Coordinates of C-alpha atoms (C1' of nucleotides) in Angstrom, one line a residue:
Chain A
X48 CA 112.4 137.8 78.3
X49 CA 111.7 134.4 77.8
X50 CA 113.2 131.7 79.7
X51 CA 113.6 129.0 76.4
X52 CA 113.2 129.4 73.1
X53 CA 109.0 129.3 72.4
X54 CA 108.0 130.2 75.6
X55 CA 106.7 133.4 75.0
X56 CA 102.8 132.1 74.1
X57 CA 101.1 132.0 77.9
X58 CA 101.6 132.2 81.0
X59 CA 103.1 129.8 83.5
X60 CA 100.0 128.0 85.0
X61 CA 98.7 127.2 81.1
X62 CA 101.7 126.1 79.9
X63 CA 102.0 123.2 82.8
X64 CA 98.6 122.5 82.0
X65 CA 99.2 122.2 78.3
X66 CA 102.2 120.1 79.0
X67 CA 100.6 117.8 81.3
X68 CA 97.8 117.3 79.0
X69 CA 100.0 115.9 76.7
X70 CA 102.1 113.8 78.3
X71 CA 99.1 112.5 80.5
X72 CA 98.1 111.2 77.2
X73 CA 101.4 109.9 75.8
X74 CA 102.7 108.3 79.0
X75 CA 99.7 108.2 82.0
X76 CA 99.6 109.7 85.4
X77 CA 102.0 107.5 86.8
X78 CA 104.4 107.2 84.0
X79 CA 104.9 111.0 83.8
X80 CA 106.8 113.1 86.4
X81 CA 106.7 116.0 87.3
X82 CA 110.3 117.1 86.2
X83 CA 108.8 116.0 82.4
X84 CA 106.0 118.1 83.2
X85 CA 108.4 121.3 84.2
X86 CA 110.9 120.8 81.7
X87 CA 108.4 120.2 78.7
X88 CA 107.0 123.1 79.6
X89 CA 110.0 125.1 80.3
X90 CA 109.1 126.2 83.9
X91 CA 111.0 125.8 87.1
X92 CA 110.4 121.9 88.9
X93 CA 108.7 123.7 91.7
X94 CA 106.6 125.5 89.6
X95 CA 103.7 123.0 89.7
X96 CA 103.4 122.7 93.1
X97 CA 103.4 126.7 93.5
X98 CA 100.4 127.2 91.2
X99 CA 98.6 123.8 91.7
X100 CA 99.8 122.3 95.2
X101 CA 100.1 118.7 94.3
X102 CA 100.6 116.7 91.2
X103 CA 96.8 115.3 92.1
X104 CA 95.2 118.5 92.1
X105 CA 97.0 119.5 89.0
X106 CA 95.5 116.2 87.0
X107 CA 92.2 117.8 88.6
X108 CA 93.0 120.8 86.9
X109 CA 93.7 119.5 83.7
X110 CA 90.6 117.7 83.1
X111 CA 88.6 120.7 84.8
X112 CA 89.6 123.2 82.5
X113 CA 88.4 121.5 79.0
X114 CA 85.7 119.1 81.0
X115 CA 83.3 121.6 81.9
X116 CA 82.8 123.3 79.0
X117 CA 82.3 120.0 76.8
X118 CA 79.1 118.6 78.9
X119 CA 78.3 122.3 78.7
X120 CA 77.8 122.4 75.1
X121 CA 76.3 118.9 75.3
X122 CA 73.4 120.2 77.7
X123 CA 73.1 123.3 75.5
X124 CA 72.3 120.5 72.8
X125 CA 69.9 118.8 73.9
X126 CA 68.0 121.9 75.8
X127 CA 68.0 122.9 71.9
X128 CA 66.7 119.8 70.9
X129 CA 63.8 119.7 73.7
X130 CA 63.0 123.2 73.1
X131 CA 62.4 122.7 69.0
X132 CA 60.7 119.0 70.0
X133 CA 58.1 121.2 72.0
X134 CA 57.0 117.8 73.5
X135 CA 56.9 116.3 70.4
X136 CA 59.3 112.7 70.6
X137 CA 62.9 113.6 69.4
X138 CA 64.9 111.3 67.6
X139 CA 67.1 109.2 69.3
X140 CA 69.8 109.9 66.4
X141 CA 69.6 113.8 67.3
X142 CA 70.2 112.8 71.0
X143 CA 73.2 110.6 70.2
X144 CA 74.8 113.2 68.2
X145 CA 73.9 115.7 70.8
X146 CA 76.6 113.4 73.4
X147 CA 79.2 112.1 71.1
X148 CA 78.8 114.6 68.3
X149 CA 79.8 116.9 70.4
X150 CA 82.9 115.1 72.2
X151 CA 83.8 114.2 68.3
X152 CA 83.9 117.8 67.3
X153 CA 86.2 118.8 70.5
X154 CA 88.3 115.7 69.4
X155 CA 88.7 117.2 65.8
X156 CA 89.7 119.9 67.0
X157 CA 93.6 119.5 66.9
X158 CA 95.6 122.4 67.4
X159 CA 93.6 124.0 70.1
X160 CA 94.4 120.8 71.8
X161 CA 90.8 119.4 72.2
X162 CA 92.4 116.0 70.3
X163 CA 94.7 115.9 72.9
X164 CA 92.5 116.1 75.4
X165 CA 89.7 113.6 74.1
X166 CA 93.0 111.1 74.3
X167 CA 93.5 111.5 77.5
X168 CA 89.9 111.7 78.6
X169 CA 89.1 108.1 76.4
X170 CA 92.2 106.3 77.9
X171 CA 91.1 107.7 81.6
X172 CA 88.1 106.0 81.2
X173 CA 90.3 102.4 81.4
X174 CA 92.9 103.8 83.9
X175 CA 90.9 103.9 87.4
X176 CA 92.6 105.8 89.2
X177 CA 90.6 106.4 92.1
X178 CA 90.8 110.2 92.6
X179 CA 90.3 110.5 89.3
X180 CA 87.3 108.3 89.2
X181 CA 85.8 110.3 91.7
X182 CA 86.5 113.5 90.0
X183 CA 85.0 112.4 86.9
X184 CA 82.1 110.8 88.2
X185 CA 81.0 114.7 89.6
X186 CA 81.6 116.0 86.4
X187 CA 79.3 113.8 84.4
X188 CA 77.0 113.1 86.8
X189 CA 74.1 115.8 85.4
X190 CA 75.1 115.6 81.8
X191 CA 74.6 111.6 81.7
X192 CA 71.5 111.7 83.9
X193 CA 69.9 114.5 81.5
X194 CA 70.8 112.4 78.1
X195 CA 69.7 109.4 79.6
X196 CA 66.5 110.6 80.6
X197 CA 66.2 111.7 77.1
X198 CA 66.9 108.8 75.5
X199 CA 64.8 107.0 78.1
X200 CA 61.7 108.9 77.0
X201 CA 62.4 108.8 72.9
X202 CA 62.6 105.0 73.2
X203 CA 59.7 104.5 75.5
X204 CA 59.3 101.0 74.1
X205 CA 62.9 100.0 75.0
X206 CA 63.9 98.3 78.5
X207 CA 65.8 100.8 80.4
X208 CA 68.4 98.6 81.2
X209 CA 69.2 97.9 77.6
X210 CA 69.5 101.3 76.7
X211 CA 71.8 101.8 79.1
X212 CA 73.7 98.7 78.1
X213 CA 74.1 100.5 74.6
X214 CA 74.7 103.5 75.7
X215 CA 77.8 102.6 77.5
X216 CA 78.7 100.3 74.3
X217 CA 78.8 103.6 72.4
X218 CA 80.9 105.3 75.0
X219 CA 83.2 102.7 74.8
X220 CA 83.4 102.4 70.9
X221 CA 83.6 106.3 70.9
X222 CA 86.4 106.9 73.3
X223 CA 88.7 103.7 71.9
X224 CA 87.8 105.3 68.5
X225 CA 89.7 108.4 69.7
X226 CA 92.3 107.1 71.8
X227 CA 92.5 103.4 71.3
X228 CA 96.0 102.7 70.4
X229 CA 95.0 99.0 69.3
X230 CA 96.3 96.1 67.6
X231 CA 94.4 97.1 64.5
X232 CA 96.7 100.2 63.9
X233 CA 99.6 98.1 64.7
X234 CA 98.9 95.2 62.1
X235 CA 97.4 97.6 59.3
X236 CA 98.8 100.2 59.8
X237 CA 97.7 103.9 60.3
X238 CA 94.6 104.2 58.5
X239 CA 94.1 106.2 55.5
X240 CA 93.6 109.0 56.7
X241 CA 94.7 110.7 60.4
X242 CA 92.3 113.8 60.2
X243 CA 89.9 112.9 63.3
X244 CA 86.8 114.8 61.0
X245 CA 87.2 111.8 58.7
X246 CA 86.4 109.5 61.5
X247 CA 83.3 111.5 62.8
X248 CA 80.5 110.1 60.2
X249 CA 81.8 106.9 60.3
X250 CA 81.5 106.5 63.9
X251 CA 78.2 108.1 64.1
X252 CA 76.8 105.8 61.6
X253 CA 78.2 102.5 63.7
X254 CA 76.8 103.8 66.9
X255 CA 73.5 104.4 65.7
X256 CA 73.7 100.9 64.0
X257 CA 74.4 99.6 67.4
X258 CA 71.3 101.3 69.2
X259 CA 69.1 100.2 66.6
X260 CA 70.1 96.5 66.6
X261 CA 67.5 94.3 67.6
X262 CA 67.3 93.5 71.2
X263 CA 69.5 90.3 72.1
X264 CA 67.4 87.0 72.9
X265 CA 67.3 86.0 76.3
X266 CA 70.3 83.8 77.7
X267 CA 73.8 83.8 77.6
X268 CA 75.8 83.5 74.8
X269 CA 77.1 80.0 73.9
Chain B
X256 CA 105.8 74.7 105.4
X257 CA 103.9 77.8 103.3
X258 CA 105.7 81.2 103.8
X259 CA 102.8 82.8 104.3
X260 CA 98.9 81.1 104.7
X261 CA 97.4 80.4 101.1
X262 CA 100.6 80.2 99.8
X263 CA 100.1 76.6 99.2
X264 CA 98.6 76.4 95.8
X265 CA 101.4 76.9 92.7
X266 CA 104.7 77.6 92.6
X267 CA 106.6 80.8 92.7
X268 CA 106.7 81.8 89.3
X269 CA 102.7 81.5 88.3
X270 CA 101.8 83.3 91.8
X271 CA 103.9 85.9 90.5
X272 CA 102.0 85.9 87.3
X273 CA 98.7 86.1 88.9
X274 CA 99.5 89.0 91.7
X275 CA 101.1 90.8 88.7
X276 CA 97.9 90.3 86.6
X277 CA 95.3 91.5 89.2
X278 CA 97.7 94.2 90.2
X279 CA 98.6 95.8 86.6
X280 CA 94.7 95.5 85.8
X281 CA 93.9 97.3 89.0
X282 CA 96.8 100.0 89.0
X283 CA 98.8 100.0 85.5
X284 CA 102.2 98.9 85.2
X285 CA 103.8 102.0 86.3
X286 CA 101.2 102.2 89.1
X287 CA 102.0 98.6 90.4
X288 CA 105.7 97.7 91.9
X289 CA 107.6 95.2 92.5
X290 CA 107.3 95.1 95.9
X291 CA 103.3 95.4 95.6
X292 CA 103.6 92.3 93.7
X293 CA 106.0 90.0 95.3
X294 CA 104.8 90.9 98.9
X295 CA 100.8 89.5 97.3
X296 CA 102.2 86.7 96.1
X297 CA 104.1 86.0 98.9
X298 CA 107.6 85.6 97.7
X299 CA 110.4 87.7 98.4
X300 CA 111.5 90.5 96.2
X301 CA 114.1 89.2 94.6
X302 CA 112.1 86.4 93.0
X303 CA 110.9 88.6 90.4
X304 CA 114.1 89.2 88.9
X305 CA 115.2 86.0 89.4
X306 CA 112.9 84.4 87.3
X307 CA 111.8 87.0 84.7
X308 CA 115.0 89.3 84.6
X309 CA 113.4 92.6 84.5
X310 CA 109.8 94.6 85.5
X311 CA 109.4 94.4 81.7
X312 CA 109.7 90.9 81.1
X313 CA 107.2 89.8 83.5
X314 CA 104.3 92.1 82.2
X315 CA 105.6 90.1 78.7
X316 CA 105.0 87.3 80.1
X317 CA 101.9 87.6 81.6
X318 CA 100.5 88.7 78.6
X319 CA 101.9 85.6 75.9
X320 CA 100.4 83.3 79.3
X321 CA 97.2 83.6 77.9
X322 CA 97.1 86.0 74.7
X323 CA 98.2 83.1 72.9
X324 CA 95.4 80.8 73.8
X325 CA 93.2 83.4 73.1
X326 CA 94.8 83.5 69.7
X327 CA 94.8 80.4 68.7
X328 CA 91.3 79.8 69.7
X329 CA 90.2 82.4 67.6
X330 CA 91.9 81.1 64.7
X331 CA 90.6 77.2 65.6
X332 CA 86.9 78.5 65.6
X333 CA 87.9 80.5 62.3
X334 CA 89.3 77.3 61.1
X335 CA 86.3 75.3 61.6
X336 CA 83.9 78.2 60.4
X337 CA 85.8 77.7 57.0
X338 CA 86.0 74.2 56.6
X339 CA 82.1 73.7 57.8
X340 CA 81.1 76.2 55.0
X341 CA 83.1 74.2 51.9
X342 CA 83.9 77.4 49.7
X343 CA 80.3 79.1 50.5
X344 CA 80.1 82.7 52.0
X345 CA 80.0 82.5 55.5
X346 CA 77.6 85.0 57.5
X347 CA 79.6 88.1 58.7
X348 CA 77.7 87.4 62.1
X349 CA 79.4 83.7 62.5
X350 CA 82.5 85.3 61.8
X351 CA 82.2 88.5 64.5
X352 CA 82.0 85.6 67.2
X353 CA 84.3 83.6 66.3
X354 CA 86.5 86.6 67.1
X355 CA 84.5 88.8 69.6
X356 CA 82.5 85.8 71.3
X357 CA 85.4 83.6 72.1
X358 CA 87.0 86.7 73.8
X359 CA 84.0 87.3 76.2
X360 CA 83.9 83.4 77.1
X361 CA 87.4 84.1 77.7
X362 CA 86.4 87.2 79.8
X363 CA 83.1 85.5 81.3
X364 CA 85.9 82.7 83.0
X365 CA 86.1 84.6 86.5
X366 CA 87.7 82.0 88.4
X367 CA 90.4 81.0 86.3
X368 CA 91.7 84.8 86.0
X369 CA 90.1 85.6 82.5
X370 CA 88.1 87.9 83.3
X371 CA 91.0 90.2 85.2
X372 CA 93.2 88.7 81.9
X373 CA 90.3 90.9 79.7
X374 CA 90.1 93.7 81.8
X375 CA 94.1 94.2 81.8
X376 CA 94.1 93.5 78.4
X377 CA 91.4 96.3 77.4
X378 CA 93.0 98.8 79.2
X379 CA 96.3 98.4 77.8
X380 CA 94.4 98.7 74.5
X381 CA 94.9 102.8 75.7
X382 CA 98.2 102.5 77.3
X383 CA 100.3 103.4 74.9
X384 CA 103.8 101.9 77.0
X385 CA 105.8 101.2 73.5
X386 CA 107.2 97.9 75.2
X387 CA 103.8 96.6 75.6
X388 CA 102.3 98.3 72.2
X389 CA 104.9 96.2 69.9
X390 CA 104.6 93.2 71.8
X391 CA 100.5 93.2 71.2
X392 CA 101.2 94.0 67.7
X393 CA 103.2 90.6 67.7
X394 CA 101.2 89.0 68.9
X395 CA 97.8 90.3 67.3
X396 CA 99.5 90.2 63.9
X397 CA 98.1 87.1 62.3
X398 CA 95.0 86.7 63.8
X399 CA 93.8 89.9 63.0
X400 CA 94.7 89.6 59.1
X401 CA 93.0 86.3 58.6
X402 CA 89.9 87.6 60.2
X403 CA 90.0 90.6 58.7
X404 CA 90.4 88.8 55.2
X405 CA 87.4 86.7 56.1
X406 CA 85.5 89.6 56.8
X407 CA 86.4 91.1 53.1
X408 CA 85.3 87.4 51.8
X409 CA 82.6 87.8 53.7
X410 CA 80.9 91.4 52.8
X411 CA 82.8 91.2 49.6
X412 CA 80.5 94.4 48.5
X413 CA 81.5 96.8 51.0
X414 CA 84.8 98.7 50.9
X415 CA 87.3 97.4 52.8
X416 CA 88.3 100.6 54.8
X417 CA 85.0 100.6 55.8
X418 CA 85.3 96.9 57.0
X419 CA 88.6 98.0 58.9
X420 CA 87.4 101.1 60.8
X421 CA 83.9 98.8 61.9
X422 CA 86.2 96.4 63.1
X423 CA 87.9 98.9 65.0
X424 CA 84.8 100.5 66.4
X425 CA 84.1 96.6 67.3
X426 CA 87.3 96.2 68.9
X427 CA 86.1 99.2 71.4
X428 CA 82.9 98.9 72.5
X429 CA 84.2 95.5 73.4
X430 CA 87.4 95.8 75.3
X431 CA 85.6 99.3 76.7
X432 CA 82.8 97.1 77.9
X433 CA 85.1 94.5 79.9
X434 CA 87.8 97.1 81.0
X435 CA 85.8 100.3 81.4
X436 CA 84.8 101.6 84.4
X437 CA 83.3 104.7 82.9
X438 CA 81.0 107.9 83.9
X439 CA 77.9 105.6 83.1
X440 CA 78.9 103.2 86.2
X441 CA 80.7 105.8 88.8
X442 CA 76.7 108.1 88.0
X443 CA 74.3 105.1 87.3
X444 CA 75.5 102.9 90.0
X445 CA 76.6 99.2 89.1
X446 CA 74.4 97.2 86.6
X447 CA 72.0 94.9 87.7
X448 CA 74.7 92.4 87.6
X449 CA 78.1 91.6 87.6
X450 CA 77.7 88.5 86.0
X451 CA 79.7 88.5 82.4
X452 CA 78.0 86.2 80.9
X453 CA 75.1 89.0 81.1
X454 CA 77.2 91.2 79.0
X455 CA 77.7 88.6 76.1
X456 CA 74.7 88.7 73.9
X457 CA 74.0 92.2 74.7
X458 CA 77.5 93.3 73.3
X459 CA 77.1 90.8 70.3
X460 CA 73.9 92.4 69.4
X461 CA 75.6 96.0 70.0
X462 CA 78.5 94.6 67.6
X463 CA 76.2 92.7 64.7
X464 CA 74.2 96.0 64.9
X465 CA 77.0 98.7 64.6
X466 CA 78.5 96.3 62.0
X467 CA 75.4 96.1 59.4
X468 CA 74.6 100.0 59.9
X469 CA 74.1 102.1 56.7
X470 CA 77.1 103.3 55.6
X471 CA 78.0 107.3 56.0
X472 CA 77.0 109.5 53.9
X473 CA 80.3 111.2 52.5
X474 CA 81.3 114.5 54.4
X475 CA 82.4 115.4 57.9
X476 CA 79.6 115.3 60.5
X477 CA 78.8 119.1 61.2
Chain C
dG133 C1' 114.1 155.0 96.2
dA134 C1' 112.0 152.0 99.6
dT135 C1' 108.3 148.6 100.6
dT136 C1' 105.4 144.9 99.5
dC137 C1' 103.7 141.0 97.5
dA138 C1' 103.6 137.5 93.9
dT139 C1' 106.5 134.6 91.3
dT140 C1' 110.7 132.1 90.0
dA141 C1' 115.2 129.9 91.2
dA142 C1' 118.4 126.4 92.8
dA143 C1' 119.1 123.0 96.1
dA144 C1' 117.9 119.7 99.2
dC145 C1' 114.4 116.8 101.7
dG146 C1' 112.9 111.9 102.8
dT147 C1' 110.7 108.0 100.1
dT148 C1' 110.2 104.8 96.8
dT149 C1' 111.7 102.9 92.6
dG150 C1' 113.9 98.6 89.9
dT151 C1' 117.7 95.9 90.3
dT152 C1' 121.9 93.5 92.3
dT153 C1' 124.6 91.2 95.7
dG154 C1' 126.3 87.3 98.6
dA155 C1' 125.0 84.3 101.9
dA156 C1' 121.5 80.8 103.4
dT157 C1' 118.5 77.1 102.2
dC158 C1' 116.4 73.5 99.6
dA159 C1' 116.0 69.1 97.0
dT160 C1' 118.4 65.8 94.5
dA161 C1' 122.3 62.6 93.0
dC162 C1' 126.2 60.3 94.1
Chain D
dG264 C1' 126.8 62.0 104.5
dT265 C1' 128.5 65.0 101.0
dA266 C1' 128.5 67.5 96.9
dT267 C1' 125.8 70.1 93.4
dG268 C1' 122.8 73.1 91.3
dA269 C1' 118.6 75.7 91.8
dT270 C1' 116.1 78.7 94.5
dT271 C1' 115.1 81.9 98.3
dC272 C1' 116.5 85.3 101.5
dA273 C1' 117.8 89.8 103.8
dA274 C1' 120.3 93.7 102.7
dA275 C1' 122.0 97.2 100.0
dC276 C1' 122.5 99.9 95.6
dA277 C1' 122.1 104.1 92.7
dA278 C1' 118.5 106.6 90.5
dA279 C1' 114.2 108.9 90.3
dC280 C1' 110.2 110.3 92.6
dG281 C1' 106.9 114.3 94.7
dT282 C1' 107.5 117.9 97.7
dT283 C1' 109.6 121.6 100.6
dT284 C1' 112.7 125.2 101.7
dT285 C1' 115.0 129.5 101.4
dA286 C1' 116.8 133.0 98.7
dA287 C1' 116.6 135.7 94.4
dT288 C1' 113.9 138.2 91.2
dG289 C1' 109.9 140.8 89.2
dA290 C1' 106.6 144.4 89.1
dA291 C1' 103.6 147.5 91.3
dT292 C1' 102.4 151.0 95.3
dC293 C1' 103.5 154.6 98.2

DNA sequence: GATTCATTAAAACGTTTGTTTGAATCATAC
DNA sequence: GTATGATTCAAACAAACGTTTTAATGAATC
């Protein structure tokens, strides 16, 4: 019999991790407890520590879960993309989408919670928590090193540097894209439209304008 | 005779703004205490109170300390962009750095705090605390219409919601690049140098770049 | 039906939180 | 020198925090 009303769907471990994914997002790791956690999910307070030991190793848990499988598909992408190329150069706009086309389908995806998620993961990125840092960095470690090694050899031409430059410039425009509560919004208002698939193109178009952009003259700006 | 050795230099009340600065920048607001802040400024616990009233008061205040110069510099360099040009279009590009580039000189300003000011500021961008988001909004408000309106003047063939979401992915890549300490940096290793003023034409090329890309071809990205 | 093991329950643990209190201290004006 | 008003101080406040404990409950095995 169910505990609360709506409880029925899952079991206890996914529901704390669907609870805490949200309210991650909506209020950070310090500025949720775990009592919001339990309740939201309608589990006992001791609940978490049961199934996850600390509140730690349940943020570990959360990002685990959905994490993997995202630089999963991206790898799957691009081994696609290097096995059609057949050592012929690929097009650094197939590469791109390969990353953030991927991480902007997962964000469209809104009731499966993959918009959630791509929240919290963009507003991580700002919040350096230290444990998580380190987590993170494991995670991506292969799936950055493979892209940028792609992007490295279809832009032969380009200094390394820069393209690394502009490739964390897209990561940055991608993930404030998705979670970026900014001023914007709160001057304009929402924009016209809140379905994240509406965003997709748009995005993809800016970031490829931004690692096609000439290369900036020596010297700092003045 | 100085409570504590370095004490010397200001009085209680700006100390308090700078410890809370650097601290909220490096751990959050929820993340940072009261007693984390008063005991590195070197005052005693009370002070905080005393001279702010509450925890949310102060991070108010440390924001309106410099958000306002930011502001109004902005809208002096927009001033003088409008008046030099005497009723002719003025390039889009003169326009972005009026906005963007007088942030980053704000940011590139190490020593006199704006460069922790930028960082905090970037990652409260994606911390949605609803006390900090209104107050931003406030503050944000006018600058971002007349810019945006300049913008519209500016590109006066392209639709403005396209102008708005560019400005937004703008509004990303930059605070991400000041604020983000992202996979790219925890895999790749630091940049070749910490230097901000490094950053500056790099980002403004990113920007100009994103900002004069084709636009999307209508449809979702799939 | 009794035993076993995993899970849930309510209650309490010791810390830390933001804030307040009332006395002590300071500089300044008379 | 004394009075005044602003500031600093040590101490304490109730509330909320993450975690632990111990008993109750559930389902499966013999």
């Amino acid at each position: 019999m169910s505990q609360v009303p709506g409880k029925a769907a899952g079991d206890t471990r996914s529901r704390i991790l669907d609870a805490g994914e949200r309210l991650f997002m909506e209020h950070g790791f310090d500025g949720t407890s775990m009592r919001m956690i339990t309740s939201q999910a309608g589990v006992n307070l001791a609940a978490v520590n049961y199934h996850f030991g600390t509140k730690e190793l349940l943020i570990q848990e959360v990002f685990r879960r959905r994490l993997t499988h995202l630089n999963q598909s991206r790898l799957a992408a691009l081994d696609q993309l290097e096995a059609e190329a057949a050592g012929v150069p690929i097009k650094p706009s197939r590469i791109v989408d390969a990353f953030f086309g991927t991480a902007l389908r997962m964000a469209a995806d809104v009731e499966g919670g993959g918009h959630t998620f791509m929240c919290l993961l963009g507003r991580t990125y700002t919040e350096p928590n230290e444990f998580v840092r380190q987590f993170l960095a494991e995670e991506y470690a292969e799936c950055v090193e493979r892209f940028l090694a792609a992007l490295y050899r279809a832009l032969p031409e380009v200094d390394r540097n820069e393209i690394l430059w502009r490739f964390h410039f897209m990561m940055g425009a991608m993930s404030y894209a998705i979670a970026g509560t900014d001023a914007l919004q709160l001057v304009t208002g929402k924009f016209d439209d809140e379905n994240p698939s509406r965003l997709a193109p748009r995005l993809m178009s800016f970031l490829l304008g931004g690692l096609r952009a000439p290369l900036a003259e020596f010297g700092a700006l003045k």
